[in-house]
Coordinates of C-alpha atoms in Angstrom, one line a residue:
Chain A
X745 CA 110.8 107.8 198.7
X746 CA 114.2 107.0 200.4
X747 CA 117.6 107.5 199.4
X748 CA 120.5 105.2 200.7
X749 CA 123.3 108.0 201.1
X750 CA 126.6 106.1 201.1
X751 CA 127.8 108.1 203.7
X752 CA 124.9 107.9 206.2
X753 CA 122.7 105.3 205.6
X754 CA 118.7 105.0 204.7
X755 CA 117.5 108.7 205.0
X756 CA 114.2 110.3 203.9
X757 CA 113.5 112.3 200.9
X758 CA 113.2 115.0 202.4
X759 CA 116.9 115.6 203.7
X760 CA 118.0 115.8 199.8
X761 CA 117.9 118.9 197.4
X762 CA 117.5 118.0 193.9
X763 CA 119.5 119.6 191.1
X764 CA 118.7 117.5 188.4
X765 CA 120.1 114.9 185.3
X766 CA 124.0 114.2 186.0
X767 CA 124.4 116.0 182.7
X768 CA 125.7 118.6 185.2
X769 CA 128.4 116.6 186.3
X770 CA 129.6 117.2 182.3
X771 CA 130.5 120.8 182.2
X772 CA 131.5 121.9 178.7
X773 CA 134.0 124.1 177.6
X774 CA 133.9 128.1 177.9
X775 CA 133.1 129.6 174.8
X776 CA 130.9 126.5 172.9
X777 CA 127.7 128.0 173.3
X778 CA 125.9 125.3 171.8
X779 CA 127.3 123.1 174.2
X780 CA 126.4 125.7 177.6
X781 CA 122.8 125.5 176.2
X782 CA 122.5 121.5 175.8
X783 CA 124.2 121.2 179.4
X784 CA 122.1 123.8 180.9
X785 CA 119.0 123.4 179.1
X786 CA 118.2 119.9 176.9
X787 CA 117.5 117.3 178.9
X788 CA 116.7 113.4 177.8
X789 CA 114.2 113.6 180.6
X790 CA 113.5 109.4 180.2
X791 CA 110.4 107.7 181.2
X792 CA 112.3 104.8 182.9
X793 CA 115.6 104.6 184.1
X794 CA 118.3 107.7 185.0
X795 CA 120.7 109.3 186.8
X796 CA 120.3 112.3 188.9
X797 CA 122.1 114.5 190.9
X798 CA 121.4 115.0 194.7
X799 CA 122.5 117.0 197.8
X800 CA 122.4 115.4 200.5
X801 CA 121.8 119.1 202.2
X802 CA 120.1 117.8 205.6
X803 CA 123.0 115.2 205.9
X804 CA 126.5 114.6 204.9
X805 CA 126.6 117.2 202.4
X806 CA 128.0 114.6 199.7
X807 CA 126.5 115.2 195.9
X808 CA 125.2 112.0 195.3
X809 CA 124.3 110.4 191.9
X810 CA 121.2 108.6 191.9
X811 CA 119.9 105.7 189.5
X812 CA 116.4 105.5 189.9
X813 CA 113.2 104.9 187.5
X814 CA 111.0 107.6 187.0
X815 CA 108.3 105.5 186.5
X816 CA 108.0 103.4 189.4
X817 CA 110.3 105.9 191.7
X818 CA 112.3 102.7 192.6
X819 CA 116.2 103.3 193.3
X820 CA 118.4 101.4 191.5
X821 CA 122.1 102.8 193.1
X822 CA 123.1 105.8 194.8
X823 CA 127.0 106.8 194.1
X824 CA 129.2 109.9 195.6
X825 CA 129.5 112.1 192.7
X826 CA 132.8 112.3 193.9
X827 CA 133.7 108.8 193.0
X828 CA 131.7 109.3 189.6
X829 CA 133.5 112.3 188.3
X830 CA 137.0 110.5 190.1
Chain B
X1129 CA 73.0 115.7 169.8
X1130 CA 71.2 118.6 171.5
X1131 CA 71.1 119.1 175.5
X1132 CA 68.2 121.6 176.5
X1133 CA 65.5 121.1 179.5
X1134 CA 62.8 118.7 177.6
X1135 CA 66.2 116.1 176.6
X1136 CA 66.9 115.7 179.8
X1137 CA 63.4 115.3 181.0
X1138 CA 62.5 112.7 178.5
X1139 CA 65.8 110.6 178.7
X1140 CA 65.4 111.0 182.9
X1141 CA 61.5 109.3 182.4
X1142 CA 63.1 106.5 179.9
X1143 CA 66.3 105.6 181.8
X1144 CA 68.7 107.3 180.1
X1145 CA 68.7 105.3 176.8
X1146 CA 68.3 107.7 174.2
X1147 CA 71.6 109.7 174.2
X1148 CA 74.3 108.5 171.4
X1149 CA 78.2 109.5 171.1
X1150 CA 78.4 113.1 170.5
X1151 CA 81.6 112.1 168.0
X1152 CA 82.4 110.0 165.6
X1153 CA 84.9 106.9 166.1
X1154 CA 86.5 106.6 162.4
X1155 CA 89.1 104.5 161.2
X1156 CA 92.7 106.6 160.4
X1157 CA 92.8 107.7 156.7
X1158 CA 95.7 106.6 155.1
X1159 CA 96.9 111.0 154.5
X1160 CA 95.6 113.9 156.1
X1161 CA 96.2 117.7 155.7
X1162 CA 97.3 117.9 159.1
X1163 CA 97.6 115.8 162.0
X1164 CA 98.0 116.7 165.1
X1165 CA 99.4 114.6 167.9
X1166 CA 97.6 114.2 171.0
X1167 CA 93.6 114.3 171.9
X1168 CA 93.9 116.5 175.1
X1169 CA 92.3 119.7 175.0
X1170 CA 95.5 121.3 173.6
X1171 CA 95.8 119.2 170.7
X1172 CA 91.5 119.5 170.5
X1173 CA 91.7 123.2 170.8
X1174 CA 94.5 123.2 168.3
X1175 CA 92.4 121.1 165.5
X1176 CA 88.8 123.1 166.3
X1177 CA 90.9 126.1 165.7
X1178 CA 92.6 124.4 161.9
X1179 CA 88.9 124.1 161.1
X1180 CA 86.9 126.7 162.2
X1181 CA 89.4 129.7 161.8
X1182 CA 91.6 128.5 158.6
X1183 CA 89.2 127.0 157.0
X1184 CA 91.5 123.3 156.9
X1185 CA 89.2 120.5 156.9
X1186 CA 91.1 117.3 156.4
X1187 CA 92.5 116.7 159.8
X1188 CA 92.9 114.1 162.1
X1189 CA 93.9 114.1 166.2
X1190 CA 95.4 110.7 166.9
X1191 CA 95.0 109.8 170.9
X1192 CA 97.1 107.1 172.5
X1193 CA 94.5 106.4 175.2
X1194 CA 91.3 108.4 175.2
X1195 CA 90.0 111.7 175.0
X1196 CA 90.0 113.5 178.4
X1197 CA 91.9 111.0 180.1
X1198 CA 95.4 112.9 180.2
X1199 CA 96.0 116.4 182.1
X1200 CA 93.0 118.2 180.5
X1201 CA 91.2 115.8 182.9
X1202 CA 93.6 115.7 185.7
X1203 CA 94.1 118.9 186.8
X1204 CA 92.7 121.9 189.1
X1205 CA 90.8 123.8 186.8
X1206 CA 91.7 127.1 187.2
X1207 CA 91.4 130.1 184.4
X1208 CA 93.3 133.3 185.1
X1209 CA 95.2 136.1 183.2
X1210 CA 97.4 137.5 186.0
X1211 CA 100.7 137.0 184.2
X1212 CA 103.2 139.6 184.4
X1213 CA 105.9 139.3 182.1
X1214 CA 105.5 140.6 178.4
X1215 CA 104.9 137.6 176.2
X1216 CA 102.8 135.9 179.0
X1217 CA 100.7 138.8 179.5
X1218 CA 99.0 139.3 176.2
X1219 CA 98.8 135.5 175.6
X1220 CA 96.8 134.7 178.9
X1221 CA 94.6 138.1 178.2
X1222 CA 94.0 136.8 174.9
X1223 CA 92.7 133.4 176.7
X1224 CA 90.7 134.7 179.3
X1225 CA 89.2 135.9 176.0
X1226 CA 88.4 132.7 174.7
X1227 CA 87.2 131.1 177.8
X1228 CA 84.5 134.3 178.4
X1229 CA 82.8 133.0 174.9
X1230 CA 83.8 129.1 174.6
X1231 CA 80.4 128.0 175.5
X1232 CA 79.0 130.3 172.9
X1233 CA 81.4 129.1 170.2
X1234 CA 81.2 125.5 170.9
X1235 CA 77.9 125.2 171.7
X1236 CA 78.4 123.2 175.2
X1237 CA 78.2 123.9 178.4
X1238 CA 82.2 124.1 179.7
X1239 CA 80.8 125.4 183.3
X1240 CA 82.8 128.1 183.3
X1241 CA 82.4 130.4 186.4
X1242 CA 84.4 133.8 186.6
X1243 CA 83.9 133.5 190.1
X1244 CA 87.2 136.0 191.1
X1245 CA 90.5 134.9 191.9
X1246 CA 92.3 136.3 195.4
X1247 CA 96.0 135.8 195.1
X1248 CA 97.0 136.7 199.1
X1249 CA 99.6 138.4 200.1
X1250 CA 101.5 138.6 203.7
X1251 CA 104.6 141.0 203.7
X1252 CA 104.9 145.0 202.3
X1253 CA 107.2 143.5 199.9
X1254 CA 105.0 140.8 198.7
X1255 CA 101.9 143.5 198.2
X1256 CA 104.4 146.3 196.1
X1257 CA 105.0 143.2 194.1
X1258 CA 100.7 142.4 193.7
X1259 CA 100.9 145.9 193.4
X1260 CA 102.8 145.9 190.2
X1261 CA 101.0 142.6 189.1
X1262 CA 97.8 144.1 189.5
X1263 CA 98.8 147.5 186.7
X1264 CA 100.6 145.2 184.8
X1265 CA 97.0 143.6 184.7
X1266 CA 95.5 146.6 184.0
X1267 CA 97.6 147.5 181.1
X1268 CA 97.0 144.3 179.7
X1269 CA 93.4 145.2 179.4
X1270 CA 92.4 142.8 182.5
X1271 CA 90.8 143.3 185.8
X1272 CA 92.5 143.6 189.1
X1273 CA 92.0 145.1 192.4
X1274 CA 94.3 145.8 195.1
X1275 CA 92.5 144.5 198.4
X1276 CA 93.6 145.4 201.9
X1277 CA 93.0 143.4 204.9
X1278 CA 89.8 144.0 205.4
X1279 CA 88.5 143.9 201.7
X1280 CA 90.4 140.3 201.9
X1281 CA 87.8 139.6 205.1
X1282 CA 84.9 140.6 203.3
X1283 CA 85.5 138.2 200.6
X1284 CA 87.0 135.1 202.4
X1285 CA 85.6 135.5 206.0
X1286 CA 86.9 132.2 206.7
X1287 CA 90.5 132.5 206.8
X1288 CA 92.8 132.6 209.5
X1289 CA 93.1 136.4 210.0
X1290 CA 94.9 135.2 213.3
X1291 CA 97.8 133.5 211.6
X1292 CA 101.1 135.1 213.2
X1293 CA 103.7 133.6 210.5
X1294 CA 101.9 134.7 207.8
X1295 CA 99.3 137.6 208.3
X1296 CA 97.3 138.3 205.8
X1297 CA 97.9 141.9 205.0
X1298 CA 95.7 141.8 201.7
X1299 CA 95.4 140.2 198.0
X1300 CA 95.8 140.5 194.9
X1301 CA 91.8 140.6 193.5
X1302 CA 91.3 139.3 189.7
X1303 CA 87.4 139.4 189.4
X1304 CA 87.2 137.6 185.7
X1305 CA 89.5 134.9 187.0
X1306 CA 87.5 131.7 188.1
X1307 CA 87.4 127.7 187.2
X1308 CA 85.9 125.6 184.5
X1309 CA 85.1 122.2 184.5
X1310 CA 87.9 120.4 182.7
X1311 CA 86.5 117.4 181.5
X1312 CA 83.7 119.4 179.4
X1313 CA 86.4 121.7 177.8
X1314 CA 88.2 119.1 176.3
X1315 CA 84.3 117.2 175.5
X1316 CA 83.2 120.7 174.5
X1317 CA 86.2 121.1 172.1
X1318 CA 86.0 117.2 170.6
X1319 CA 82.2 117.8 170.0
X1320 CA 82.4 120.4 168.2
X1321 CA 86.0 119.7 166.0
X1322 CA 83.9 116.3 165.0
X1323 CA 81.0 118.5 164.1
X1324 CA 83.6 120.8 161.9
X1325 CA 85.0 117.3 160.3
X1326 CA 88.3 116.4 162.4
X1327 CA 88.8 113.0 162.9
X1328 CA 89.6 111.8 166.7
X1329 CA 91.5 108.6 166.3
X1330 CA 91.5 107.4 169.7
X1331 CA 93.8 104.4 170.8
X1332 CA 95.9 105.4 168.1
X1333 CA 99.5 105.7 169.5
X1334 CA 102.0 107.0 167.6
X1335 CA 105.3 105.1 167.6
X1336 CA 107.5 107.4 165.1
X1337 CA 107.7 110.4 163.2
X1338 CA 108.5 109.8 159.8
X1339 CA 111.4 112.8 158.6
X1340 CA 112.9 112.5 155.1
X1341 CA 115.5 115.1 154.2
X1342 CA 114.4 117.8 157.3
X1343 CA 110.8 117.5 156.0
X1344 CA 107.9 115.8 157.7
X1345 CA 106.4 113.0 155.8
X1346 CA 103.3 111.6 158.3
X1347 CA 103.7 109.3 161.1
X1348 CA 103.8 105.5 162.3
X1349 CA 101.2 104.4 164.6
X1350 CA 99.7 101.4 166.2
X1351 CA 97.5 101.5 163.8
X1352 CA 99.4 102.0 160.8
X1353 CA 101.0 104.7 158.7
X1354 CA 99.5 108.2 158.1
X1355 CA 100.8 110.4 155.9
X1356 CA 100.7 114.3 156.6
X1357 CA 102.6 117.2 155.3
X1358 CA 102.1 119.2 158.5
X1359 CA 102.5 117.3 162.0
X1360 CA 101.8 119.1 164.7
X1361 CA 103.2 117.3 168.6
X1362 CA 100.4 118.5 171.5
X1363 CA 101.8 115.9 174.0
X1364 CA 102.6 118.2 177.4
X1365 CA 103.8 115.6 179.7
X1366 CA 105.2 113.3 176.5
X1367 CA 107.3 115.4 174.9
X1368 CA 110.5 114.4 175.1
X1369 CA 109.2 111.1 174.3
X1370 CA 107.0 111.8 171.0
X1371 CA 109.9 114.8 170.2
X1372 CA 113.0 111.9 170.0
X1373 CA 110.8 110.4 167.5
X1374 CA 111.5 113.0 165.0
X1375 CA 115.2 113.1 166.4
X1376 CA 114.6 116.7 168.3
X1377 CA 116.0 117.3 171.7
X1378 CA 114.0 119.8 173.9
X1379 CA 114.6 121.9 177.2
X1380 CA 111.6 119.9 179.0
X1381 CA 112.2 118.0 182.3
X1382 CA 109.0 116.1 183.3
X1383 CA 107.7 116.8 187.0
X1384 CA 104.7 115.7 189.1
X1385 CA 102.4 117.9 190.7
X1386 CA 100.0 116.5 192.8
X1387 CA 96.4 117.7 193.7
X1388 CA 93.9 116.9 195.7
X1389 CA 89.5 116.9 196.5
X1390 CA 87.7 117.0 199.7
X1391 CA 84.5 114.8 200.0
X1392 CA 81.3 116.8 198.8
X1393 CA 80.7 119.8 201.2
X1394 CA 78.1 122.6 201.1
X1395 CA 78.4 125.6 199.2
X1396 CA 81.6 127.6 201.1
X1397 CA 84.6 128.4 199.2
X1398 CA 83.2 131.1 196.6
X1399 CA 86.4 132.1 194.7
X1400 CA 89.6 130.7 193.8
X1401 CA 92.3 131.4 196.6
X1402 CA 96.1 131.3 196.5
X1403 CA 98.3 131.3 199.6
X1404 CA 101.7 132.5 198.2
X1405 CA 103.8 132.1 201.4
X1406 CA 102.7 128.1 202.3
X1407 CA 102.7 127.6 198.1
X1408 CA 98.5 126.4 197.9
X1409 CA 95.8 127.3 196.2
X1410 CA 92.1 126.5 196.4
X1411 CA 88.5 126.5 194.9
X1412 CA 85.4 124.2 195.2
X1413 CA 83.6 122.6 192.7
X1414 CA 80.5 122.5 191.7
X1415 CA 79.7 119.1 192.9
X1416 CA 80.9 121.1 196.4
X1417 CA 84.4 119.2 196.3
X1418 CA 87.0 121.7 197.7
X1419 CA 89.8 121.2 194.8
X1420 CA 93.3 122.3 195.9
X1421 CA 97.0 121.8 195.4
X1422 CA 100.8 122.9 196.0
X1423 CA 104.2 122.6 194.2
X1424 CA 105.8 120.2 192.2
X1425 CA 106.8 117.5 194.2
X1426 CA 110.4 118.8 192.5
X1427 CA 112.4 115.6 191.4
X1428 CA 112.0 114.4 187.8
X1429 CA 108.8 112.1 187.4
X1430 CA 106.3 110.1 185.4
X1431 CA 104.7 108.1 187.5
X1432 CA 101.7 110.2 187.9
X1433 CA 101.3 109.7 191.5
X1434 CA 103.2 112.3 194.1
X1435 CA 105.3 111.5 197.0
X1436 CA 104.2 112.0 200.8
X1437 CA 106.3 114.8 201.6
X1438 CA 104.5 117.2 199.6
X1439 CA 101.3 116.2 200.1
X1440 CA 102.3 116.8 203.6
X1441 CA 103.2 120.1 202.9
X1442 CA 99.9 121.0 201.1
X1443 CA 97.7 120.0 204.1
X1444 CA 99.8 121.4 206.4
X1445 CA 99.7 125.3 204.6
X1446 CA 96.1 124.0 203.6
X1447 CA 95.2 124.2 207.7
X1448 CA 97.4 127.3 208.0
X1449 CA 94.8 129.3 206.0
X1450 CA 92.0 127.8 206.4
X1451 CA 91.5 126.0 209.7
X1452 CA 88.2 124.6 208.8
X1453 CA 90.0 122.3 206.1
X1454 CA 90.7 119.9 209.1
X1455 CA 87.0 119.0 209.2
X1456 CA 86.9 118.0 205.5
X1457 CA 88.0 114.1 204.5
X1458 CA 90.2 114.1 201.5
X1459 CA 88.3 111.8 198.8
X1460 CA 91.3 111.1 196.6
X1461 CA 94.5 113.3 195.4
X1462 CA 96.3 112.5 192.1
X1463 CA 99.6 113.8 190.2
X1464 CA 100.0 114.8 186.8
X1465 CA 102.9 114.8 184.5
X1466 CA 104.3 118.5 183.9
X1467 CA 106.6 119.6 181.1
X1468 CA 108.8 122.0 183.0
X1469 CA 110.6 124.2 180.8
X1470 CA 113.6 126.5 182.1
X1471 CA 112.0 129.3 182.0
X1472 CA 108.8 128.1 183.4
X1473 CA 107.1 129.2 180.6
X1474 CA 105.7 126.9 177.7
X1475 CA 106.8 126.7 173.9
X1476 CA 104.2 127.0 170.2
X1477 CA 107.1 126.7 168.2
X1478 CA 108.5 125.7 164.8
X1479 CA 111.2 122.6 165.1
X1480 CA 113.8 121.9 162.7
X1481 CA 112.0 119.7 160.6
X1482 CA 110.0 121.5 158.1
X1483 CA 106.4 120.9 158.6
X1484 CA 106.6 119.9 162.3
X1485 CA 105.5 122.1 165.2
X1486 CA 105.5 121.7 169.0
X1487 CA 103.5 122.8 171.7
X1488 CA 105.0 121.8 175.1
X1489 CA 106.1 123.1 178.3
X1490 CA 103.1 123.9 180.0
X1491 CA 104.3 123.9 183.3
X1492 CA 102.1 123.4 185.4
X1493 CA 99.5 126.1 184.0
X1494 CA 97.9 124.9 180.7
X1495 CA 94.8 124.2 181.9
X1496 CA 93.9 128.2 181.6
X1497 CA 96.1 128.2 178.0
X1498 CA 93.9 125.4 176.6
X1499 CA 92.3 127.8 173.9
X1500 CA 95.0 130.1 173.4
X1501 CA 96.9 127.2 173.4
X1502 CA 95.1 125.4 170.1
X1503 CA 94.5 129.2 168.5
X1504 CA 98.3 130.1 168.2
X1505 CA 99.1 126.6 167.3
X1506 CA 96.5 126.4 164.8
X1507 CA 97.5 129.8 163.5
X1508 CA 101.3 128.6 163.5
X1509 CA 100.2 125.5 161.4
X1510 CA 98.1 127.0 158.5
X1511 CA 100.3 130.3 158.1
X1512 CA 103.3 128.7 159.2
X1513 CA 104.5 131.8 161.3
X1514 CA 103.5 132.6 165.0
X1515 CA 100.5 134.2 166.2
X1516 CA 101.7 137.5 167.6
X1517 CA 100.1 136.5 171.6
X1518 CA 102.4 133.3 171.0
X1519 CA 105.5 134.6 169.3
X1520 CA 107.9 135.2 172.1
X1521 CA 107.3 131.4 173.4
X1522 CA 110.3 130.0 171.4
X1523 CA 112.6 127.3 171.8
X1524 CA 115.6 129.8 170.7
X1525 CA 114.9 131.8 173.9
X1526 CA 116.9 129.4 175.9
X1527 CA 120.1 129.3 173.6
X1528 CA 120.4 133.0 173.6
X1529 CA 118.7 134.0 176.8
X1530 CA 116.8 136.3 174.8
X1531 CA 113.4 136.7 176.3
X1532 CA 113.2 134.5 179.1
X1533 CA 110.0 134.6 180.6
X1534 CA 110.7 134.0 184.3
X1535 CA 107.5 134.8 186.1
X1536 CA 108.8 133.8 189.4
X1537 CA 112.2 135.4 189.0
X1538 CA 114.2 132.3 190.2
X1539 CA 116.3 131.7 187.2
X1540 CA 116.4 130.0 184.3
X1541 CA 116.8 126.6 185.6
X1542 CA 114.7 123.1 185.3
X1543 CA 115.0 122.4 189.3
X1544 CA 113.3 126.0 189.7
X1545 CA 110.1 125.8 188.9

């Protein structure tokens, strides 16, 4: 698998960390409990389509969302999270 | 059906043409006492165990594809109770258990083969912590042994004892820990559920869960509604899936882990080995395969077949352990779909719909849970409260960090484990 970083171009899988959904990019609250445990825990974990966060940790260092299919590991877009959360 | 010596022998001399389905094929009732979602050996375990220990005979397993053909058949097949944390530890002992007398209770040969498990380790740290592993073990009412270098060299002559990066300064020795052969468990338990009455509905997908007012009613499938008043979902790798269909979210992020067998080789590989530092573990079949396997490939994933990277990885700490690997062709490697929890540590829970339960988050261990597994979800089904092995493995643990069961101690985290 190979992720287009915006920044630097066609790299290889293995130059990006993985964090997980871009529920993280949603940070709730302090206090709402409930809400802590449904952004830290539930996930909607699709077979198909979704976006996930990525580090580009042997690169750029940009957090980068990522469309992609979990079925087919195709890539659909890769974003700055910066520009997401903008 | 029987198998002994003289039914082999006469089907051998009269080509094989005697020997019939050992289960039924039956068309879905239109109710059941319970159903139970998903034919792996989970969801098999879990309906031998409605029979045969609560005495509940109505019950039907409904299988989207066919039974054996989902992780019960797809994985490494290795049986172990070297768990450490309290929750963990009584329900693996309690499994180990089970898997010392399955052949006895279900009349079939699973091929199970204690055969000793060496967990290795290469640091002082990393033996104080196999230290502490092994007495936890010990309490628990399992075996372990604490080996040193040279027990380790007595046992596995053929590692790499000259391996700088990674010396091996001893392992971790669970003697009752071994393999089974993971098609026959789930056979073993199908055989012997049909036998007890359960109906295995196979190509019978389910395509919703019917809830009115918080209670379970029964469920949709392909081939038509069945009403229940106890559903239970055994769909590890599924469940976020089959869960949304009763409107229940759950902390399961879906990852593959890939494994792999060598061509047929002579008898070498006696035990089942684990090489903590390169993150690989190894055994060989009885059909002289060497089975083995790493970590997730760590992105989320269904498509059941594993990226190069990893599988790089695995051969490389593969040939850091044991050299001779490199003469061995690899026949064919696969990936399975694993319910990663948090915690890394699996659920047998109640949801909030009344009369629907969930068993999920296997990780990437429920091959060694698989009669545990169907015991405690059985036993939550028919008394409608947990087994006390299971009761700790809740989905609550993650709201109120109450009794996380961590094993690796990396935190409570999907990306994790």
């Amino acid at each position: 698998m190979r992720i287009n970083c915006p920044i630097c171009g066609d790299r290889d899988r293995r130059e990006f960390y993985y964090l997980g959904a871009s529920d993280y990019l949603n940070r709730p609250a302090e206090g709402d409990l409930d809400a802590i445990h449904t952004y830290l825990h539930i996930r909607e974990n699709p077979a198909g389509v979704t976006k996930d966060l990525w580090h580009h940790e042997a690169g750029c260092s940009s957090w980068l969302v990522v469309e992609r299919n979990t079925s087919t590991h195709e890539i659909h877009s890769v974003t700055l999270a910066s520009e997401v959360t903008k | 059906m029987g198998y002994n010596a003289f039914q082999i022998l006469k089907e051998g001399l009269t080509g094989n043409k005697g020997w019939r389905p050992v289960w039924r094929d039956p068309e879905p009732k239109s109710e059941y006492d319970v159903i139970i979602i998903g034919g792996g050996g989970h969801g098999l375990a879990t309906a031998y165990y409605l029979a045969k220990n609560h005495g509940i005979k109505n019950i039907a397993v409904l299988e989207r594809g066919y039974i054996g053909g989902g992780n019960i058949g797809r994985n490494t097949t290795i049986v172990r109770a070297n768990y450490f944390m309290p929750g963990n530890s009584e329900f693996y002992s309690h499994s180990l258990k089970l898997w010392e007398n399955m052949e006895q209770d279900l009349n079939y040969n699973t091929m199970h083969s204690g055969r000793g498990l060496i967990n290795l380790f290469h640091s002082d740290g990393q033996r104080d912590a196999f230290a502490r592993r092994g007495n936890m073990m010990c309490n628990q009412g399992d075996d372990a042994i604490l080996l040193d270098r040279e027990g380790v060299r007595k046992h596995l002559p053929y590692l790499d004892f000259e391996n700088h990066r990674f010396p091996v300064y001893g392992g971790l020795y669970h003697p009752r820990g071994g393999t089974a052969r993971h098609d026959a468990v789930a056979w073993g338990y199908a055989r012997a559920a049909d036998q007890l009455g359960v109906d295995l509905i196979q190509q019978c997908e389910v395509t919703g869960i019917d809830v009115k007012d918080g209670v379970v009613q029964g469920v949709q499938t392909s081939r038509g509604a069945i009403r229940a008043k106890r559903v239970g979902i055994v769909v590890a790798g599924r469940s976020s899936q089959v869960a949304a269909m009763a409107g229940l979210d759950v902390p399961i992020e879906s990852h593959i882990l890939q494994a792999f067998v060598s061509e047929g080789l002579k008898p070498t590989v006696d035990h089942v080995v684990s090489f903590g530092m390169g993150h690989f573990y190894l055994s060989q079949s009885d059909k002289g395969g060497l089975v083995f396997g790493g970590d997730l490939d760590f992105y989320a994933s269904y498509a059941q077949r594993g990226n190069l990277p990893m599988m790089e990885h695995v051969m490389e700490a593969g040939m850091a352990l044991v050299p001779a690997l490199g003469k061995a062709k690899v026949l064919r490697s696969w990936g399975g779909i694993m319910d990663m929890t948090p915690d890394g540590s699996f659920i047998i829970d109640r949801t909030k719909v009344d009369g629907l339960y969930m068993d999920c988050g296997w990780c990437y261990g429920g091959f060694k849970a698989v009669p545990a597994s169907g015991w405690c979800m059985a036993h939550l089904m028919a008394e409608d409260k947990p087994h006390e092995v299971a009761k700790k493995h809740t989905f609550e643990r993650f709201r109120t960090g109450h009794g996380l069961m961590d094993e690796e101690g990396t935190g409570s985290q999907h990306n994790l484990h």
